[in-house]
XYZ file of C-alpha atoms in Angstrom:
671
model
C 2.771 51.245 26.711
C 0.785 52.987 23.993
C 1.407 56.470 25.494
C 5.121 55.710 25.782
C 5.276 54.922 22.060
C 3.413 58.177 21.280
C 5.853 60.208 23.424
C 8.896 58.612 21.799
C 7.449 59.331 18.354
C 6.871 63.010 19.204
C 10.374 63.465 20.594
C 11.878 61.817 17.528
C 9.785 64.069 15.291
C 11.054 67.199 17.066
C 14.626 66.022 16.710
C 14.108 65.387 13.010
C 12.642 68.927 12.603
C 15.512 70.555 14.560
C 17.717 71.265 11.485
C 14.907 73.273 9.924
C 14.432 75.272 13.131
C 18.154 76.053 13.169
C 18.357 76.990 9.502
C 15.322 79.288 9.571
C 16.820 82.143 11.686
C 20.155 81.830 9.803
C 18.360 82.341 6.486
C 16.450 85.411 7.751
C 19.394 87.160 9.470
C 21.966 86.381 6.839
C 24.213 84.814 9.463
C 24.153 82.639 12.537
C 22.373 84.031 15.605
C 24.417 84.797 18.665
C 23.127 81.769 20.496
C 24.391 79.401 17.734
C 28.025 78.406 17.249
C 29.679 80.342 14.419
C 31.097 77.131 12.983
C 27.669 75.589 12.466
C 27.390 75.222 8.695
C 24.121 74.630 6.807
C 25.688 71.700 4.973
C 26.307 70.030 8.318
C 22.635 70.355 9.250
C 21.505 69.057 5.886
C 23.987 66.189 6.233
C 22.409 65.266 9.565
C 19.084 64.845 7.802
C 20.780 62.726 5.149
C 22.238 60.558 7.905
C 18.760 60.080 9.377
C 17.475 58.984 5.978
C 20.345 56.506 5.604
C 19.545 55.070 9.052
C 15.859 54.683 8.077
C 16.892 52.981 4.829
C 19.181 50.558 6.697
C 16.401 49.813 9.200
C 13.937 48.898 6.441
C 16.493 46.756 4.646
C 17.014 44.802 7.863
C 13.234 44.453 8.293
C 12.913 43.266 4.690
C 15.619 40.628 5.199
C 13.768 39.402 8.288
C 10.144 39.463 7.105
C 10.396 39.607 3.293
C 7.727 42.335 3.209
C 8.036 44.292 -0.080
C 6.746 47.419 1.656
C 9.991 47.605 3.635
C 11.990 47.411 0.421
C 9.929 50.245 -1.117
C 10.328 52.386 2.001
C 14.097 51.834 1.950
C 14.244 52.989 -1.686
C 12.238 56.132 -0.847
C 14.616 56.942 2.019
C 17.623 56.608 -0.284
C 16.058 58.734 -3.041
C 16.812 62.242 -1.559
C 20.358 61.208 -0.648
C 20.933 59.777 -4.098
C 19.607 62.900 -5.826
C 21.908 65.077 -3.724
C 25.000 62.971 -4.464
C 24.185 62.910 -8.181
C 23.726 66.677 -8.269
C 20.114 66.409 -9.358
C 18.643 68.066 -6.274
C 16.943 71.370 -7.308
C 18.858 74.621 -6.627
C 16.575 76.204 -4.044
C 17.128 78.631 -1.195
C 18.597 77.174 1.949
C 15.346 77.415 3.883
C 13.374 75.799 1.029
C 15.863 72.941 0.817
C 15.685 72.427 4.561
C 11.899 72.505 4.554
C 11.617 70.066 1.645
C 14.118 67.654 3.154
C 12.585 67.936 6.614
C 9.085 67.272 5.272
C 10.328 64.211 3.368
C 12.178 62.931 6.423
C 9.179 63.409 8.732
C 6.827 61.789 6.216
C 9.057 58.778 5.771
C 9.545 58.513 9.514
C 5.810 58.578 10.294
C 5.104 56.054 7.545
C 7.824 53.805 9.024
C 6.093 53.978 12.411
C 2.726 53.164 10.832
C 4.203 50.308 8.792
C 5.815 48.799 11.878
C 2.508 48.922 13.783
C 0.712 47.264 10.846
C 3.303 44.525 10.581
C 3.156 43.884 14.307
C -0.641 43.552 14.129
C -0.307 41.114 11.214
C 2.290 39.134 13.135
C -0.036 38.886 16.125
C -2.886 37.821 13.835
C -0.740 35.081 12.253
C 0.378 33.893 15.665
C -3.238 33.782 16.853
C -4.254 31.865 13.719
C -1.365 29.448 14.213
C -2.360 28.867 17.831
C -5.982 28.345 16.785
C -4.901 25.874 14.096
C -2.699 23.988 16.565
C -5.571 23.889 19.043
C -7.952 22.635 16.360
C -5.440 19.991 15.257
C -4.963 18.813 18.836
C -8.733 18.697 19.228
C -9.072 16.618 16.060
C -6.362 14.215 17.209
C -7.975 13.845 20.615
C -11.346 13.238 18.961
C -9.809 10.675 16.618
C -8.245 8.810 19.545
C -11.543 8.859 21.434
C -13.447 7.617 18.389
C -10.887 4.866 17.821
C -11.393 3.715 21.386
C -15.169 3.878 21.018
C -14.889 1.940 17.785
C -12.995 -0.874 19.478
C -15.011 -1.001 22.701
C -18.426 -0.921 21.010
C -17.803 -2.857 17.828
C -16.528 -5.974 19.572
C -19.717 -6.619 21.600
C -21.819 -5.434 18.643
C -20.163 -8.116 16.526
C -21.352 -10.690 19.034
C -24.901 -9.288 19.156
C -25.387 -9.100 15.400
C -23.558 -12.320 14.642
C -25.409 -14.381 17.217
C -28.833 -13.016 16.273
C -28.068 -13.727 12.620
C -27.198 -17.309 13.497
C -30.247 -17.578 15.745
C -32.522 -16.434 12.923
C -31.294 -19.410 10.923
C -32.619 -21.878 13.523
C -36.223 -23.116 14.027
C -38.108 -20.458 16.038
C -41.707 -19.714 16.855
C -43.285 -16.652 15.285
C -43.019 -14.671 18.513
C -39.401 -15.710 19.098
C -38.466 -14.816 15.533
C -40.076 -11.411 15.962
C -38.127 -10.799 19.177
C -34.802 -11.884 17.625
C -35.447 -9.859 14.476
C -36.173 -6.795 16.608
C -32.867 -7.262 18.449
C -31.030 -7.676 15.168
C -32.623 -4.610 13.591
C -31.988 -2.480 16.679
C -28.365 -3.601 16.670
C -28.038 -2.598 13.017
C -29.523 0.816 13.762
C -27.094 1.300 16.639
C -24.214 0.230 14.419
C -25.410 2.670 11.753
C -25.312 5.520 14.281
C -21.807 4.539 15.409
C -20.637 4.405 11.801
C -22.087 7.847 11.098
C -20.207 9.391 14.011
C -16.946 7.759 12.964
C -17.459 8.557 9.279
C -18.143 12.203 10.024
C -14.777 12.500 11.749
C -13.009 10.597 8.946
C -14.646 12.687 6.209
C -13.689 15.924 7.934
C -10.055 14.832 8.125
C -10.027 13.225 4.652
C -8.981 9.806 5.989
C -11.672 7.615 4.391
C -10.327 4.917 2.089
C -12.591 3.018 -0.302
C -12.273 -0.680 -1.065
C -12.270 -2.112 -4.576
C -13.612 -5.681 -4.426
C -16.194 -7.815 -6.174
C -19.530 -8.242 -4.423
C -23.056 -9.467 -5.055
C -25.218 -6.384 -5.594
C -28.495 -8.321 -5.486
C -27.615 -9.914 -2.135
C -26.579 -6.527 -0.764
C -29.881 -4.906 -1.737
C -31.851 -7.829 -0.357
C -30.043 -7.606 2.974
C -30.763 -3.865 3.208
C -34.437 -4.526 2.561
C -34.488 -7.312 5.159
C -33.240 -4.906 7.807
C -36.297 -2.667 7.264
C -39.000 -5.327 6.784
C -39.895 -5.506 10.483
C -39.974 -1.699 10.684
C -42.284 -1.579 7.664
C -44.680 -3.945 9.406
C -44.658 -1.865 12.608
C -45.397 1.349 10.700
C -47.926 -0.281 8.376
C -45.944 0.603 5.254
C -45.443 -1.332 2.062
C -41.746 -1.992 1.391
C -41.027 -2.688 -2.275
C -37.746 -3.607 -3.904
C -37.129 -3.957 -7.638
C -33.889 -4.678 -9.486
C -34.042 -4.521 -13.272
C -32.890 -7.717 -14.984
C -30.247 -5.758 -16.918
C -28.445 -4.824 -13.701
C -25.347 -7.042 -13.311
C -25.248 -9.210 -10.237
C -21.510 -8.931 -9.570
C -19.978 -5.474 -9.283
C -16.623 -4.108 -8.236
C -16.460 -1.414 -5.547
C -16.847 -0.856 -1.815
C -19.857 -2.931 -0.661
C -19.705 -1.681 2.934
C -19.996 1.983 1.881
C -22.694 1.196 -0.649
C -24.644 -0.688 2.007
C -24.273 2.223 4.406
C -25.587 4.638 1.774
C -28.615 2.456 1.013
C -29.460 2.105 4.695
C -29.271 5.876 5.157
C -31.616 6.481 2.226
C -34.081 3.865 3.455
C -33.941 5.175 7.008
C -34.731 8.705 5.790
C -37.664 7.390 3.711
C -39.158 5.602 6.714
C -38.774 8.679 8.901
C -40.586 10.846 6.360
C -43.425 8.372 5.689
C -46.383 7.713 7.996
C -48.534 5.788 5.513
C -48.184 4.466 2.021
C -45.066 2.865 0.636
C -41.297 2.953 0.350
C -39.781 1.611 -2.859
C -36.150 0.881 -3.794
C -35.366 0.610 -7.507
C -32.021 -0.344 -9.075
C -31.642 0.276 -12.796
C -28.969 0.393 -15.479
C -28.390 3.629 -17.399
C -26.773 3.551 -20.848
C -27.287 7.167 -21.914
C -23.574 8.023 -21.768
C -20.528 6.237 -23.162
C -19.972 4.504 -19.839
C -22.866 2.620 -18.210
C -24.023 3.778 -14.794
C -25.890 2.129 -11.940
C -28.808 4.210 -10.665
C -30.447 3.385 -7.333
C -33.453 5.390 -6.138
C -35.470 5.260 -2.917
C -38.951 6.701 -3.306
C -41.422 7.352 -0.470
C -44.975 8.648 -0.196
C -44.396 10.731 2.924
C -43.696 14.380 3.661
C -41.719 16.064 0.859
C -38.540 17.933 1.614
C -38.691 21.691 1.449
C -36.488 23.555 -1.076
C -34.311 24.766 1.816
C -33.787 21.201 3.055
C -32.946 19.970 -0.448
C -30.467 22.804 -0.916
C -28.821 22.068 2.440
C -28.486 18.348 1.707
C -27.147 18.845 -1.816
C -24.856 21.847 -1.300
C -23.904 22.444 2.327
C -20.339 21.328 3.214
C -20.140 18.563 5.767
C -19.248 19.829 9.234
C -19.872 18.120 12.549
C -20.924 21.395 14.191
C -23.620 21.929 11.560
C -25.283 18.536 11.897
C -26.090 18.266 15.563
C -29.632 17.068 16.424
C -31.152 20.476 17.353
C -30.552 21.804 13.829
C -30.506 18.770 11.568
C -32.644 15.983 12.901
C -34.792 13.469 11.087
C -31.972 11.452 9.553
C -30.380 14.291 7.580
C -27.109 13.568 9.356
C -26.778 10.232 7.575
C -27.826 11.691 4.226
C -25.089 14.297 4.385
C -22.538 11.528 4.952
C -24.028 9.459 2.116
C -23.664 12.401 -0.261
C -19.957 12.631 0.582
C -19.466 8.881 0.154
C -21.133 8.964 -3.272
C -18.845 11.819 -4.291
C -15.811 9.751 -3.236
C -17.105 6.955 -5.493
C -17.203 9.469 -8.411
C -20.994 9.284 -8.427
C -23.875 11.745 -8.452
C -26.442 12.379 -5.727
C -29.815 14.052 -6.160
C -33.181 14.711 -4.532
C -36.568 15.073 -6.206
C -39.643 16.112 -4.206
C -43.294 16.191 -5.187
C -45.633 19.103 -4.621
C -47.824 17.515 -1.978
C -46.169 14.287 -0.911
C -43.261 12.031 -1.512
C -39.559 12.408 -2.210
C -37.121 10.447 -4.335
C -33.494 10.261 -3.251
C -31.223 8.802 -5.895
C -27.589 8.286 -6.742
C -25.762 6.938 -9.761
C -22.339 5.308 -9.937
C -20.110 4.626 -12.948
C -19.758 0.965 -13.919
C -16.943 -0.872 -15.594
C -18.316 -2.148 -18.943
C -16.508 -5.438 -18.322
C -18.790 -6.189 -15.364
C -21.796 -6.373 -17.708
C -20.354 -9.378 -19.535
C -18.659 -11.259 -16.707
C -20.162 -14.302 -15.059
C -21.880 -13.952 -11.727
C -19.819 -14.623 -8.639
C -20.492 -18.035 -7.097
C -19.237 -17.751 -3.507
C -20.340 -21.254 -2.542
C -18.180 -22.820 -5.242
C -15.097 -20.845 -4.199
C -15.542 -21.542 -0.473
C -16.395 -25.217 -0.636
C -14.064 -27.282 1.617
C -11.508 -24.498 1.966
C -9.745 -24.417 5.345
C -9.808 -21.219 7.387
C -8.328 -20.350 10.783
C -10.062 -17.670 12.889
C -7.747 -15.889 15.349
C -9.477 -13.608 17.881
C -8.992 -13.198 21.621
C -12.717 -12.448 22.063
C -14.488 -15.776 22.428
C -17.848 -14.497 21.183
C -16.398 -12.957 18.032
C -14.388 -16.096 17.362
C -17.431 -18.317 17.814
C -19.592 -16.193 15.517
C -16.991 -16.166 12.743
C -16.457 -19.928 12.968
C -20.193 -20.559 12.781
C -20.579 -18.259 9.789
C -17.670 -19.849 7.911
C -18.955 -23.339 8.649
C -22.413 -22.454 7.317
C -20.784 -21.406 4.012
C -19.078 -24.770 3.550
C -15.670 -23.814 4.927
C -13.664 -26.030 7.282
C -13.190 -23.505 10.089
C -11.113 -23.684 13.266
C -10.265 -21.109 15.911
C -7.318 -19.840 17.965
C -7.457 -17.458 20.941
C -4.115 -15.674 20.388
C -1.127 -15.414 18.076
C 1.021 -18.143 19.653
C -1.829 -20.637 19.509
C -2.425 -19.730 15.873
C 1.226 -20.329 14.940
C 1.200 -23.674 16.750
C -2.009 -24.699 14.980
C -0.647 -23.702 11.571
C 2.536 -25.733 12.146
C 0.571 -28.736 13.403
C -1.627 -28.790 10.315
C 1.400 -28.264 8.055
C 3.056 -31.343 9.573
C -0.041 -33.347 8.625
C -0.126 -31.865 5.133
C -3.488 -30.178 5.828
C -2.657 -26.598 5.012
C -4.984 -23.703 5.753
C -6.143 -21.611 2.818
C -6.978 -18.455 4.782
C -6.493 -16.877 8.193
C -8.976 -14.355 9.591
C -7.181 -12.472 12.351
C -8.135 -9.693 14.719
C -5.871 -6.645 14.914
C -6.127 -5.883 18.624
C -4.897 -8.929 20.557
C -2.691 -9.178 23.669
C 0.996 -10.131 23.481
C 0.976 -10.331 19.677
C -1.306 -8.135 17.565
C -2.621 -9.087 14.159
C 0.080 -7.197 12.290
C 2.879 -9.006 14.123
C 1.177 -12.358 13.653
C 0.777 -11.761 9.922
C 4.469 -10.894 9.577
C 5.508 -14.083 11.412
C 3.248 -16.214 9.198
C 4.460 -14.689 5.949
C 8.119 -14.840 6.992
C 7.914 -18.559 7.884
C 8.685 -20.513 4.719
C 7.144 -23.674 6.201
C 3.767 -22.021 6.862
C 3.459 -19.606 3.981
C 2.173 -21.176 0.783
C -0.073 -18.472 -0.667
C -1.903 -18.250 2.627
C -4.635 -15.628 2.434
C -4.584 -13.202 5.381
C -7.651 -11.072 6.198
C -7.577 -8.654 9.137
C -10.561 -7.471 11.166
C -10.343 -4.286 13.208
C -12.019 -1.062 14.238
C -12.588 1.492 11.512
C -10.161 4.009 13.040
C -7.937 1.450 14.713
C -6.566 -0.900 12.072
C -3.257 -0.050 10.345
C -3.137 1.713 7.006
C -3.369 -0.297 3.818
C 0.296 0.337 3.008
C 1.455 -1.013 6.380
C -0.901 -3.986 6.074
C 0.344 -4.845 2.588
C 3.926 -4.745 3.824
C 2.975 -7.380 6.391
C 1.358 -9.573 3.735
C -2.260 -8.809 4.672
C -4.527 -8.939 1.665
C -7.644 -7.214 3.003
C -8.772 -5.196 6.053
C -12.444 -5.371 7.068
C -14.125 -3.239 9.738
C -15.784 -4.948 12.691
C -18.524 -5.979 12.965
C -18.220 -7.301 9.441
C -21.452 -8.100 7.614
C -21.855 -11.755 6.668
C -22.163 -11.141 2.933
C -19.084 -8.867 2.980
C -16.887 -11.509 4.591
C -18.313 -14.218 2.365
C -17.744 -12.211 -0.825
C -14.243 -11.261 0.269
C -13.255 -14.846 1.008
C -14.808 -16.060 -2.248
C -13.053 -13.479 -4.383
C -9.615 -13.798 -2.785
C -9.670 -17.601 -2.543
C -10.826 -17.785 -6.146
C -7.974 -15.526 -7.231
C -5.403 -17.614 -5.348
C -6.796 -20.907 -6.612
C -6.690 -19.755 -10.205
C -2.917 -19.531 -9.831
C -2.517 -22.930 -8.113
C -3.020 -26.543 -9.067
C -4.524 -29.147 -6.808
C -7.490 -29.335 -4.421
C -8.080 -26.903 -1.545
C -5.762 -27.351 1.407
C -3.226 -29.403 -0.534
C 0.417 -28.445 -0.740
C 1.255 -26.775 -4.068
C 3.515 -28.507 -6.551
C 7.198 -28.032 -5.933
C 8.860 -25.230 -7.836
C 11.610 -25.961 -10.320
C 15.076 -26.273 -8.855
C 16.829 -22.935 -8.624
C 20.475 -22.821 -9.744
C 23.014 -21.749 -7.167
C 24.232 -18.846 -9.329
C 20.808 -17.155 -9.570
C 21.315 -13.970 -7.559
C 18.473 -11.850 -6.175
C 18.634 -8.408 -4.549
C 15.794 -7.099 -2.351
C 15.746 -3.332 -1.768
C 13.176 -2.646 0.965
C 13.259 -0.237 3.917
C 10.328 -1.782 5.809
C 11.593 -4.489 8.152
C 8.311 -6.422 8.145
C 8.121 -6.485 4.366
C 11.784 -7.520 4.184
C 11.119 -10.531 6.430
C 8.086 -11.490 4.346
C 9.950 -11.383 1.011
C 13.019 -13.070 2.487
C 10.867 -15.891 3.870
C 9.120 -16.415 0.539
C 12.397 -16.483 -1.388
C 13.788 -18.904 1.189
C 10.919 -21.237 0.382
C 12.082 -21.078 -3.244
C 15.636 -22.023 -2.142
C 16.954 -18.511 -2.760
C 18.999 -16.444 -0.333
C 18.676 -12.796 -1.404
C 20.983 -9.897 -0.675
C 19.227 -7.203 1.364
C 19.574 -3.411 1.303
C 17.399 -0.786 2.954
C 17.632 2.224 0.627
C 18.065 3.110 -3.022
C 21.643 4.338 -2.718
C 22.845 1.022 -1.284
C 20.835 -0.809 -3.938
C 22.531 1.184 -6.693
C 25.979 0.443 -5.270
C 25.170 -3.254 -4.967
C 23.973 -3.454 -8.585
C 27.101 -1.650 -9.794
C 29.366 -4.057 -7.897
C 27.493 -7.266 -8.692
C 25.434 -8.495 -11.650
C 22.023 -9.640 -10.322
C 19.532 -11.838 -12.132
C 16.552 -10.167 -10.430
C 16.119 -7.047 -8.290
C 12.955 -6.461 -6.257
C 12.949 -2.704 -5.761
C 10.666 -0.920 -3.316
C 9.604 2.411 -4.796
C 9.485 4.494 -1.611
C 12.744 4.365 0.360
C 14.887 6.886 2.237
C 18.093 8.488 0.889
C 17.203 7.487 -2.702
C 13.847 6.063 -3.792
C 13.430 3.117 -6.138
C 12.504 5.219 -9.169
C 15.600 7.426 -8.932
C 17.858 4.442 -8.205
C 16.586 2.635 -11.314
C 17.011 5.712 -13.518
C 20.597 6.156 -12.339
C 21.253 2.438 -12.877
C 20.010 2.580 -16.485
C 22.211 5.630 -17.191
C 25.222 3.893 -15.628
C 24.605 0.707 -17.655
C 24.300 2.678 -20.892
C 27.498 4.647 -20.233
C 29.544 1.495 -19.524
C 27.696 -0.815 -21.934
C 26.778 -3.183 -19.108
C 24.033 -5.801 -19.553
C 20.570 -4.769 -18.381
C 19.699 -5.781 -14.814
C 16.064 -6.957 -14.395
C 14.419 -4.587 -11.892
C 10.840 -5.211 -10.743
C 8.957 -2.584 -8.733
C 7.803 -3.794 -5.335
C 5.162 -1.422 -3.974
C 2.005 -1.244 -1.922
C 0.437 1.101 -4.472
C -1.889 -0.616 -6.925
C -3.070 2.294 -9.094
C -2.271 2.423 -12.797
C -0.204 5.600 -12.562
C 2.284 3.862 -10.253
C 2.781 1.093 -12.813
C 3.306 3.654 -15.569
C 5.797 5.576 -13.443
C 7.745 2.372 -12.761
C 7.989 1.608 -16.474
C 9.060 5.174 -17.291
C 11.812 4.921 -14.677
C 13.236 1.899 -16.509
C 11.803 -0.930 -14.411
C 10.885 -4.224 -16.037
C 7.729 -5.033 -14.108
C 5.471 -4.217 -11.178
C 4.428 -6.391 -8.239
C 1.848 -5.083 -5.767
C 1.964 -5.975 -2.101
C 0.970 -8.228 -0.501
C 3.026 -10.567 -2.663
C 1.747 -14.139 -2.810
C 4.168 -17.037 -3.020
C 2.740 -18.284 -6.327
C 3.122 -14.785 -7.789
C 6.723 -14.557 -6.608
C 7.437 -18.070 -7.880
C 6.152 -17.175 -11.341
C 8.238 -14.002 -11.330
C 11.441 -15.844 -10.390
C 10.812 -18.617 -12.926
C 10.194 -16.028 -15.653
C 13.534 -14.325 -15.090
C 15.288 -17.664 -14.627
C 14.026 -18.687 -18.067
C 15.159 -15.316 -19.395
C 18.660 -15.903 -17.995
C 18.851 -19.407 -19.480
C 17.724 -18.081 -22.860
C 20.451 -15.419 -22.845
C 23.065 -18.008 -21.882
C 21.931 -20.261 -24.754
C 22.150 -17.354 -27.209
C 25.678 -16.492 -26.093
C 26.706 -20.121 -26.390
C 25.286 -20.280 -29.919
C 27.150 -17.127 -30.953
C 30.422 -18.477 -29.549
C 30.091 -21.526 -31.806
């Protein structure tokens, strides 16, 4: 194929040079040779070359239109230059042979450059195609790995939940010293296995950028104590002194992701124990006030082998890549440290390593703290959980039993259900007796009806839903996204196996938040809402069917029958045709999103001097910038999913009072 292209190029070159060969003898003899036709004019030969240049120019214009390569556009302009100079009369007055030679040289040069440019473009096209195929292959590999890890997460975490949960319960019973040592060894080994599983899953999630951090209140002191407890038996086996110290100034209750913080602490402690053969390992938590914003600094110091400068550089600088952290190259716990460094960066913190000359290393990290947490009262989980009713829904009997036992030990009134239908029946049975559940802990992966479907049915049932707290448990790579979960009314998603303190803190915080908005003892039916007038009209603009059912069910419990639309354009038309007293507007919808629909509504109202329609943003986003964007678009408020019934009741009553106030003002003006 290559030799064929070379032959074609040579033949084309000879044809392009033919006019010069024909003009040369005519110039020397003063007339056409006998073997040439007498009618063959020099202008005709020069015109042939001009035609070739026009064809080359057209070719490059076509190539430019196809590939948008500026080199084709430049080549086309160069091909048109000799023709343009000739038409304009600017071509130099040279002898016929000189003109032919100059034009022939230009034509051959442009032709050869066109051939070279085409070969270069073809090579670049092949390179892009190869890169695209490699990227597609890599993406398919990542997806396959993610699916495999999701399956591993589900298949391993479920039995691990039983192992860790049961050993934790067993440690709380009377045991002999030998039995306690055996059970503690099982528990610690299970935690180490879980740590390894989490590292593998986290590495994949960090590479793909799919890690999401929680923002909840938790007990920092209890978290540190639990991390130290995990390593106490190991310290005894290795003959090391394990020391933990938390400065009194460090607040007890913090806001953040306790699971990721726990994982980071365990990785730092594990590295310290691997580096240390004798001496001590010390964990210190302190409060830093050097900057305007206080910071929490946690350091793990050991007396073992110091890290070399190369190892410190690799841990602090090297990008995280699964191929770079396989055991032959990066053993001795560095795998977990690399993940911890990335997690700290996601928390907007700093990570550092200090090594001594002869022995010992100090691994530390600092995290920014909210100044408000320094003045707030410590979280009292026992007070929030006392006598609250919780339903545990899990098809795995061991997991269900462990969760019920844990909840009971915290003072909760816990019951269990093996599947979604049984859970719905149990909720209705208790509702008939007036003994309402305060929370439901449900597993995501269940037969017949998964956790997401069960949550939607609960929230959409006006008889069952009275600010019922829904918490979902699932595999790290298996559970639905936070946006999907919020649409279904799920408040929190926790990864299995969930640590006891994490579940306890989550229940305490969420139940405390719900109870602060309700009157009456736990499990009692809330006070009836004020009677809604028949002319109070509500519009719900929501494209997610699950979220629509949830909001419709809640409004039905408030004796309101809303109008429903599924996109912003239909919402805008409905508001133009009918005056609504309240519009719940989802911000992300097809055709026209909630922001654009509200902006167009405000412009339409101003142009026609129509009264302002109350529009409240309904969104799964909880960040401050989303609230600001909603206000800039002309919305009157912001409600984050999952929406609780008490929150929706307060919202409706607020705008009902607003409507009554406007009616009273109009009546006063008419008098």
